[in-house]
Amino acid sequence: MTTGGKLLTPILDAPGSAPDQGLFGLWNDELSEALRQFGLLPYRVRQLETALYRQKVTDIREVTTWPKDLRERVAAAGLLVGLPEIAETFRSVDGTERYLIAGNDGQTVETVWMPEGDGGEEGDSSSTPDAEPDTDASASAKKPWSRATICVSSQIGCAVNCQFCLTAKLGIIRNLTAGEIAGQVAAVLKRHHAEPGRDRINLVFMGMGEPFLNYDAFMAAVRLLAGPMEIPESRMTVSTSGIVPGILRFAQEKVRPKLAISLNAPNDLVREQIMPVTRKWSIAEVIDAVRQVPLRQRERITFEYVLLGGVNDQPEHADEVVKLVRRAQFPAKVNLIAWNPGPGVPFKMPGADDVARFQERLREQGVPAFVRKPRGRDIYAACGQLKKTTAAN
Ligand code: SAH
Ligand code: SF4
C-alpha cells in the first residue's frame, strides 16, 4: 500500500453528523412523513415549506397560514423548526461578513457573506448576465449591495490536509447535515433580507470541508436550495480537491452546481507536496473523471489555483498549466487566488507582479484566467482561512 493510501484512511471514515433536531432540512415526502401523526393535507405541508424556506420562520407558532390550533398542536408535540442561528458575526472593512453559525450540537460552522462577490464568477457565461434587471428595483435600491455571494461550509474541519489551508489544521470534526448546510444560507439570507428570485445571490461551496467527502448531505442541501429555497443551480459552484468517486457521482446528477477543481499545482510532483490527496488520485485521474460531467450550454469547468510564493507561481508553472488545461479538452477557465496567510502555515504570499504575470501568461496562450479578490482577510474570512478563529476581531 502506498503512503497515500495510509494518509487518506481517515478521509474514508469521516465521522458522522449530529442528528437533525428540527424540521428545517426536510421537504416534500420527508416533511409529510415527519408530520404524519397530524394527518395534514398536502397543501398544509406546502404552506409549512413556504414558511420554513421562504419566510424562514424560527418557531412553528409563526406559521401564520396555519390555523392557530394546528400550530399549537405541532408545537406541543415538541417539533422544532431548528433554523440554524448566527452565533457570532465578524465584519470586515470591505463589507464581507464572517459568521459562526451554531449547528445542532452547539458546534459552530463558518459561513461568509461577500457583497458584490469576489470575482470568482467572472467568465462564467453559464450564469445569468449581470445586466439582468431586478424585478423589484425599489427594494434593491435600498440595499448597500446589488448582488452577493455566500460561501458555505460542508463539514466542520477537513480531512484532506492541504498544506496551505488553515481549515486543514482542525482535522475532520464531523460532517454537516443537509439542514445545516442549507441552513447557513437561510440564516444569512434572513440577516440581509435577501430574497433569491429578486436578489442576485450566488452560492459557493468553498467554506470549511470537502463537499465530496460528505456527498449525500451536500447534494441533499443542493436540492433543497434549488427547490423550495429557489436559488438556481446555475448560480451555485462546488469546489473539490479532486475526490474522484465524488466527481463520478456528481456527473450523474440532474440538478447540480457548476464544478470547480482545486488544481493548485502545475504537475503531480508539486501537487503531492502541497495536496497529499494527489497520491490517491493524480491530476490526470481527476481530469478524466471531470470529463464524465455533461456540461450545460456555455458552462465551463473552473480550475482554482492558489498561488504560493516561490512554489507554483513562476512563468514555467503557468506554461505547464496551459498544457494541462489544453489536454483536458473541455471548456475551462482558471481562477487564480493569491495565497491568504494564516498562523502556523509555512508559505509565502506571491508578489503582486508574479500574480499579474501568471495571469497574463495564461491569457496570452488562450486560457481564460481571473484573479479572485481576497475578501475579508482582516477577519479571517478569505479562502482557506476558515478555522473557527475568533482572534481576528
Ligand atoms: N475543500 C474544497 C473547498 C473548500 S477550499 C477544496 O479544497 O476545493 C476552497 C478553495 O480555497 C480551494 O480552491 C482551496 O485550494 C483554496 N484555499 C485553501 N487555503 C487557501 C489559502 N490559505 N489561501 C487561498 N486559497 C486557499
Ligand atoms: Fe480541505 Fe479544501 Fe482546505 Fe484542502 S483546501 S484542506 S480540501 S478545505
XYZ file of N, CA and C and ligand atoms in Angstrom, residues 164-165 205-207 209-211 239-241 262 264 304 306 337-340 383-384, ligand 1:
89
model
N -1.420 24.198 2.703
C -1.512 25.670 2.724
C -2.801 26.169 3.357
N -3.647 25.249 3.835
C -5.014 25.621 4.235
C -5.174 25.576 5.743
N -19.730 26.567 -2.599
C -19.459 25.577 -1.560
C -17.946 25.481 -1.445
N -17.396 26.497 -0.800
C -15.945 26.628 -0.707
C -15.530 27.023 0.702
N -16.414 26.765 1.652
C -16.078 27.079 3.043
C -15.258 25.961 3.636
N -14.278 22.344 4.769
C -14.605 20.967 4.445
C -14.551 20.639 2.972
N -14.631 19.344 2.702
C -14.588 18.843 1.332
C -15.997 18.303 1.012
N -16.744 19.043 0.195
C -18.140 18.653 -0.069
C -18.269 17.213 -0.569
N -16.649 23.378 -5.049
C -15.224 23.184 -5.272
C -14.775 21.908 -4.585
N -14.002 21.096 -5.302
C -13.460 19.872 -4.708
C -11.954 19.810 -4.894
N -11.322 19.159 -3.931
C -9.874 18.965 -4.013
C -9.534 17.837 -4.994
N -9.880 22.216 -7.385
C -8.717 22.889 -6.791
C -7.458 22.230 -7.338
N -4.233 23.884 -8.133
C -3.200 24.416 -7.229
C -1.754 24.047 -7.552
N -9.240 26.029 -9.890
C -8.757 27.009 -8.926
C -7.270 26.775 -8.720
N -4.302 28.259 -6.247
C -3.783 29.116 -5.176
C -2.310 29.378 -5.463
N -5.911 32.532 -7.113
C -6.132 33.069 -5.770
C -4.766 33.264 -5.145
N -4.446 34.498 -4.800
C -3.181 34.704 -4.076
C -3.356 34.091 -2.698
N -2.379 33.305 -2.286
C -2.487 32.604 -1.006
C -2.744 33.587 0.138
N -3.736 33.236 0.973
C -4.027 34.029 2.164
C -3.292 33.428 3.350
N -10.457 32.787 1.510
C -10.274 31.369 1.181
C -9.211 30.741 2.053
N -9.521 29.583 2.595
C -8.520 28.822 3.335
C -8.216 29.383 4.709
N -12.329 21.709 0.157
C -12.717 22.233 -1.091
C -13.496 23.506 -0.962
C -13.065 24.478 0.105
S -11.496 25.207 -0.071
C -11.496 22.459 -1.965
O -10.395 22.384 -1.476
O -11.690 22.658 -3.163
C -11.836 26.480 -1.287
C -10.627 26.962 -2.053
O -9.743 27.694 -1.209
C -9.814 25.835 -2.657
O -9.590 26.089 -4.033
C -8.505 25.911 -1.905
O -7.438 25.472 -2.710
C -8.422 27.375 -1.538
N -7.563 27.668 -0.395
C -7.316 26.898 0.675
N -6.471 27.534 1.520
C -6.170 28.729 0.966
C -5.385 29.847 1.386
N -4.749 29.857 2.536
N -5.332 30.925 0.554
C -6.029 30.950 -0.591
N -6.810 29.940 -1.025
C -6.884 28.831 -0.251
